[in-house]
Amino acid sequence: MRPVWGLAAGAVVLAVAGGVEARPLRVMALDQCADQYILALAPDAELALSPRADDPDAWMVREAAGRRRLRPTLEAAVGFKPDVVVRYWGGEPRLLAALERRGTKVVTIADATDLDGVRANIRAAALGLGQVGRGARLERTMQTKLDRAAPPAGGPRPGAVYLTSGGYTSGPGTLMDAMMRAAGFRNLTTAPGFGAVSVERIALQPPIRFVLGFFDQLRADWRGPGRHPVVRRAARGRTAAKLPAAVLTCPAWFAADGVEMMAKGRP
């Protein structure tokens, strides 16, 4: 008789000849963003994290300590035999197709452009991992932080520009734009999506306030436009928040932590 399994909270229940057996759910992450979701939603499962799980820009770097790491390859997946694979950008198409042929459930985190998209990601991952209750608690925690950071109704919304160390900004239609608005700021970048910032324009027309991102990665973009001396001088005394890379690398619940950080710099 071929075993038939069903997903329970944190475990796989197998119907086999002569009875029912249960074992811990095996979950594999194919990238760093997926690491955050499985660590938060299924910490008691048998996890295989990505090689970048404990990088400095991982939000749950402490929770990743001591966990198994696997490269996102078919060979590694065949050896681990995951019941569920979670991914954001990781995993090439042939790997994903091979996993699905083997009966592995693949849960994909979407590239959210607003906070509702983050909520949808939490629900999708929680459902795929059989952890709807934990997902609901994560959403409530996120909402509590957003409520704390919300500006007074009808109050002024100071303008600000988001700037990365690499010299990029975010306009309407991006998660950063939604985060800035949730923190009570008016985004002075009006062009949709992501775009480069001109150092010359900042020199001539410095924004009233900056929200800086990725500047904690000292070895990244160390010659990027965002680190130019002109920009450094313009941002001095005008920075509402310096958001760590760990808040910005994944469309997840800790976007609310970034909103709180920005709200503290609101006049």
Coordinates of C-alpha atoms in Angstrom, one line a residue:
M1 CA 0.0 0.0 0.0
R2 CA 1.3 3.4 -0.9
P3 CA 1.4 5.8 2.0
V4 CA -1.0 8.8 1.9
W5 CA 0.0 11.9 3.9
G6 CA -1.9 14.9 5.1
L7 CA -0.6 18.1 6.6
A8 CA -1.2 18.8 10.3
A9 CA 0.1 21.6 12.4
G10 CA 3.9 21.2 12.3
A11 CA 3.7 17.5 11.3
V12 CA 2.9 15.1 8.5
V13 CA 0.4 12.4 9.2
L14 CA 0.9 9.3 7.1
A15 CA -1.8 6.8 6.5
V16 CA 0.0 3.5 6.1
A17 CA -1.0 -0.1 6.2
G18 CA -2.0 -1.1 9.7
G19 CA -2.5 2.4 11.1
V20 CA -1.4 6.1 11.1
E21 CA 2.1 7.4 11.6
A22 CA 3.2 11.0 12.3
R23 CA 6.5 12.7 11.9
P24 CA 7.7 16.3 11.9
L25 CA 7.0 18.3 8.8
R26 CA 10.0 18.7 6.6
V27 CA 10.3 22.3 5.2
M28 CA 13.0 23.6 2.9
A29 CA 13.6 27.3 2.2
L30 CA 15.1 28.2 -1.2
D31 CA 16.2 31.8 -0.3
Q32 CA 16.8 34.1 2.6
C33 CA 13.2 35.6 2.5
A34 CA 11.7 32.1 2.7
D35 CA 14.0 31.4 5.7
Q36 CA 12.3 34.2 7.7
Y37 CA 8.8 32.8 7.0
I38 CA 9.5 29.2 7.9
L39 CA 11.4 30.2 11.1
A40 CA 8.5 32.3 12.2
L41 CA 5.7 30.0 11.2
A42 CA 7.1 26.5 11.6
P43 CA 10.0 26.6 14.1
D44 CA 9.1 23.2 15.4
A45 CA 9.2 21.5 12.0
E46 CA 12.3 19.9 10.5
L47 CA 13.8 22.8 8.7
A48 CA 16.4 23.2 6.0
L49 CA 17.4 26.8 5.6
S50 CA 19.2 28.5 2.8
P51 CA 23.0 29.2 3.0
R52 CA 22.2 32.9 3.6
A53 CA 20.0 32.3 6.7
D54 CA 22.4 33.8 9.1
D55 CA 23.7 36.7 7.0
P56 CA 23.6 40.1 8.7
D57 CA 20.7 41.2 6.5
A58 CA 18.5 38.4 7.7
W59 CA 15.7 39.5 10.1
M60 CA 15.7 36.2 12.1
V61 CA 19.4 35.7 12.2
R62 CA 19.4 34.5 15.8
E63 CA 16.6 32.0 15.3
A64 CA 18.6 30.6 12.4
A65 CA 21.6 29.7 14.6
G66 CA 22.3 25.9 14.7
R67 CA 19.7 25.1 12.0
R68 CA 20.5 22.9 9.0
R69 CA 21.5 24.7 5.8
L70 CA 21.1 23.4 2.3
R71 CA 21.9 24.8 -1.1
P72 CA 18.8 25.2 -3.3
T73 CA 19.6 22.3 -5.6
L74 CA 17.7 19.3 -6.8
E75 CA 20.3 17.0 -5.3
A76 CA 20.0 18.6 -1.8
A77 CA 16.2 18.5 -2.0
V78 CA 16.1 14.8 -3.1
G79 CA 18.3 14.0 -0.1
F80 CA 16.2 16.0 2.4
K81 CA 12.8 15.0 1.0
P82 CA 10.9 18.1 2.0
D83 CA 7.1 18.0 2.3
V84 CA 6.9 21.8 1.7
V85 CA 9.3 24.1 -0.1
V86 CA 9.0 27.9 0.4
R87 CA 10.5 30.4 -1.9
Y88 CA 10.5 34.1 -2.8
W89 CA 13.0 34.4 -5.7
G90 CA 15.0 31.2 -5.1
G91 CA 14.8 28.0 -7.1
E92 CA 15.2 27.8 -10.9
P93 CA 12.2 26.5 -12.9
R94 CA 13.6 23.0 -13.5
L95 CA 14.1 22.5 -9.7
L96 CA 10.5 23.7 -8.9
A97 CA 9.0 21.5 -11.6
A98 CA 11.0 18.5 -10.4
L99 CA 9.8 19.1 -6.8
E100 CA 6.2 19.3 -7.8
R101 CA 6.5 16.1 -9.8
R102 CA 7.7 14.4 -6.6
G103 CA 4.6 15.6 -4.8
T104 CA 6.3 18.4 -2.8
K105 CA 4.1 21.4 -2.1
V106 CA 5.8 24.7 -3.3
V107 CA 4.7 27.9 -1.6
T108 CA 5.7 31.1 -3.3
I109 CA 6.0 34.5 -1.5
A110 CA 4.8 37.3 -3.8
D111 CA 6.6 40.5 -4.4
A112 CA 4.2 42.7 -2.3
T113 CA 3.8 46.4 -3.3
D114 CA 1.7 47.3 -0.3
L115 CA 1.0 46.2 3.2
D116 CA -2.1 44.2 2.1
G117 CA 0.3 42.2 -0.1
V118 CA 2.4 41.5 3.0
R119 CA -0.7 40.2 4.8
A120 CA -1.5 38.0 1.8
N121 CA 2.0 36.6 1.9
I122 CA 1.7 35.7 5.6
R123 CA -1.7 34.0 5.0
A124 CA -0.4 32.0 2.0
A125 CA 2.7 30.8 3.8
A126 CA 0.8 30.0 7.0
L127 CA -1.8 28.0 5.0
G128 CA 0.9 26.1 3.1
L129 CA 2.7 25.2 6.3
G130 CA -0.5 24.2 8.2
Q131 CA 0.0 27.1 10.6
V132 CA -3.0 29.3 10.1
G133 CA -3.1 30.2 13.8
R134 CA 0.5 31.3 13.9
G135 CA -0.1 33.3 10.7
A136 CA -3.0 35.1 12.3
R137 CA -1.0 36.0 15.4
L138 CA 1.8 37.3 13.2
E139 CA -0.7 39.5 11.4
R140 CA -2.1 40.8 14.7
T141 CA 1.4 41.7 15.9
M142 CA 2.1 43.5 12.6
Q143 CA -1.1 45.5 12.9
T144 CA -0.4 46.5 16.5
K145 CA 2.9 48.0 15.3
L146 CA 1.3 49.8 12.4
D147 CA -1.4 51.2 14.8
R148 CA 1.3 52.5 17.1
A149 CA 3.1 54.2 14.2
A150 CA 0.1 55.7 12.5
P151 CA 0.0 59.5 12.4
P152 CA -2.8 61.5 14.0
A153 CA -5.8 61.8 11.9
G154 CA -5.8 64.9 9.8
G155 CA -2.3 65.8 10.9
P156 CA 0.5 67.2 8.7
R157 CA 2.4 64.7 6.5
P158 CA 6.0 65.9 6.2
G159 CA 7.7 65.1 2.9
A160 CA 10.7 62.7 2.6
V161 CA 12.8 60.9 0.1
Y162 CA 13.9 57.3 0.4
L163 CA 17.5 56.7 -0.6
T164 CA 19.6 53.6 -0.6
S165 CA 23.4 53.4 -0.3
G166 CA 23.4 52.4 -4.0
G167 CA 21.7 55.7 -5.0
Y168 CA 18.1 54.4 -5.6
T169 CA 14.8 55.6 -4.5
S170 CA 11.2 54.2 -4.4
G171 CA 8.0 55.9 -5.7
P172 CA 4.4 55.0 -5.9
G173 CA 3.6 51.3 -6.4
T174 CA 6.4 50.0 -4.1
L175 CA 6.3 48.6 -0.6
M176 CA 8.6 51.3 0.6
D177 CA 6.1 54.0 -0.6
A178 CA 3.3 52.2 1.4
M179 CA 5.6 52.0 4.4
M180 CA 6.4 55.7 4.3
R181 CA 2.7 56.6 4.0
A182 CA 1.9 54.3 6.9
A183 CA 4.5 56.1 9.0
G184 CA 2.9 59.5 8.2
F185 CA 5.3 60.7 5.5
R186 CA 4.5 62.1 2.1
N187 CA 6.8 60.5 -0.5
L188 CA 8.6 63.2 -2.5
T189 CA 9.5 60.7 -5.2
T190 CA 6.6 60.9 -7.6
A191 CA 7.8 58.6 -10.4
P192 CA 6.4 55.1 -10.1
G193 CA 8.6 52.2 -9.1
F194 CA 12.3 52.3 -8.5
G195 CA 14.8 54.8 -9.9
A196 CA 18.2 56.3 -9.6
V197 CA 18.7 59.5 -7.6
S198 CA 20.9 62.3 -9.0
V199 CA 23.6 63.5 -6.7
E200 CA 23.6 66.8 -8.6
R201 CA 19.9 67.3 -7.9
I202 CA 20.4 66.5 -4.2
A203 CA 23.2 69.1 -4.1
L204 CA 21.0 71.8 -5.7
Q205 CA 17.6 70.8 -4.2
P206 CA 18.2 68.8 -1.0
P207 CA 15.0 67.1 0.2
I208 CA 13.6 68.2 3.6
R209 CA 14.0 64.7 5.0
F210 CA 15.6 61.5 4.1
V211 CA 14.7 57.9 4.9
L212 CA 18.0 55.9 4.4
G213 CA 18.1 52.2 3.6
F214 CA 20.9 49.6 3.4
F215 CA 23.5 52.0 4.9
D216 CA 24.3 49.5 7.6
Q217 CA 25.9 47.2 5.0
L218 CA 29.3 48.8 5.1
R219 CA 30.8 46.6 2.5
A220 CA 28.0 47.0 0.0
D221 CA 27.9 49.9 -2.4
W222 CA 30.7 51.6 -0.6
R223 CA 31.2 53.8 -3.7
G224 CA 27.5 54.1 -4.4
P225 CA 25.9 57.5 -5.0
G226 CA 24.1 57.3 -1.7
R227 CA 27.5 57.5 0.1
H228 CA 28.7 60.5 -1.9
P229 CA 30.0 63.3 0.4
V230 CA 27.4 65.7 -1.1
V231 CA 24.6 63.3 -0.1
R232 CA 26.1 62.8 3.3
R233 CA 26.2 66.5 4.0
A234 CA 22.6 66.9 2.7
A235 CA 21.3 64.2 4.9
R236 CA 23.0 65.5 8.0
G237 CA 20.3 66.6 10.4
R238 CA 17.6 65.7 7.9
T239 CA 17.4 62.0 8.3
A240 CA 14.1 60.6 9.7
A241 CA 15.3 57.0 9.9
K242 CA 18.1 54.7 8.9
L243 CA 16.4 51.4 8.0
P244 CA 18.6 48.3 8.3
A245 CA 18.9 46.0 5.3
A246 CA 17.2 43.2 7.4
V247 CA 13.9 45.2 7.2
L248 CA 14.1 45.7 3.5
T249 CA 15.2 42.4 1.9
C250 CA 11.8 40.6 2.1
P251 CA 8.1 41.5 1.8
A252 CA 7.3 40.3 5.3
W253 CA 5.6 41.3 8.6
F254 CA 8.7 43.2 9.8
A255 CA 7.9 45.9 7.3
A256 CA 5.8 47.1 10.3
D257 CA 9.0 47.4 12.3
G258 CA 10.4 49.6 9.5
V259 CA 7.2 51.8 9.7
E260 CA 7.8 52.2 13.5
M261 CA 11.4 53.2 12.9
M262 CA 10.3 55.9 10.4
A263 CA 7.5 57.1 12.6
K264 CA 9.9 57.9 15.5
G265 CA 11.6 60.4 13.2
R266 CA 8.4 62.1 12.3
P267 CA 8.3 65.7 13.5

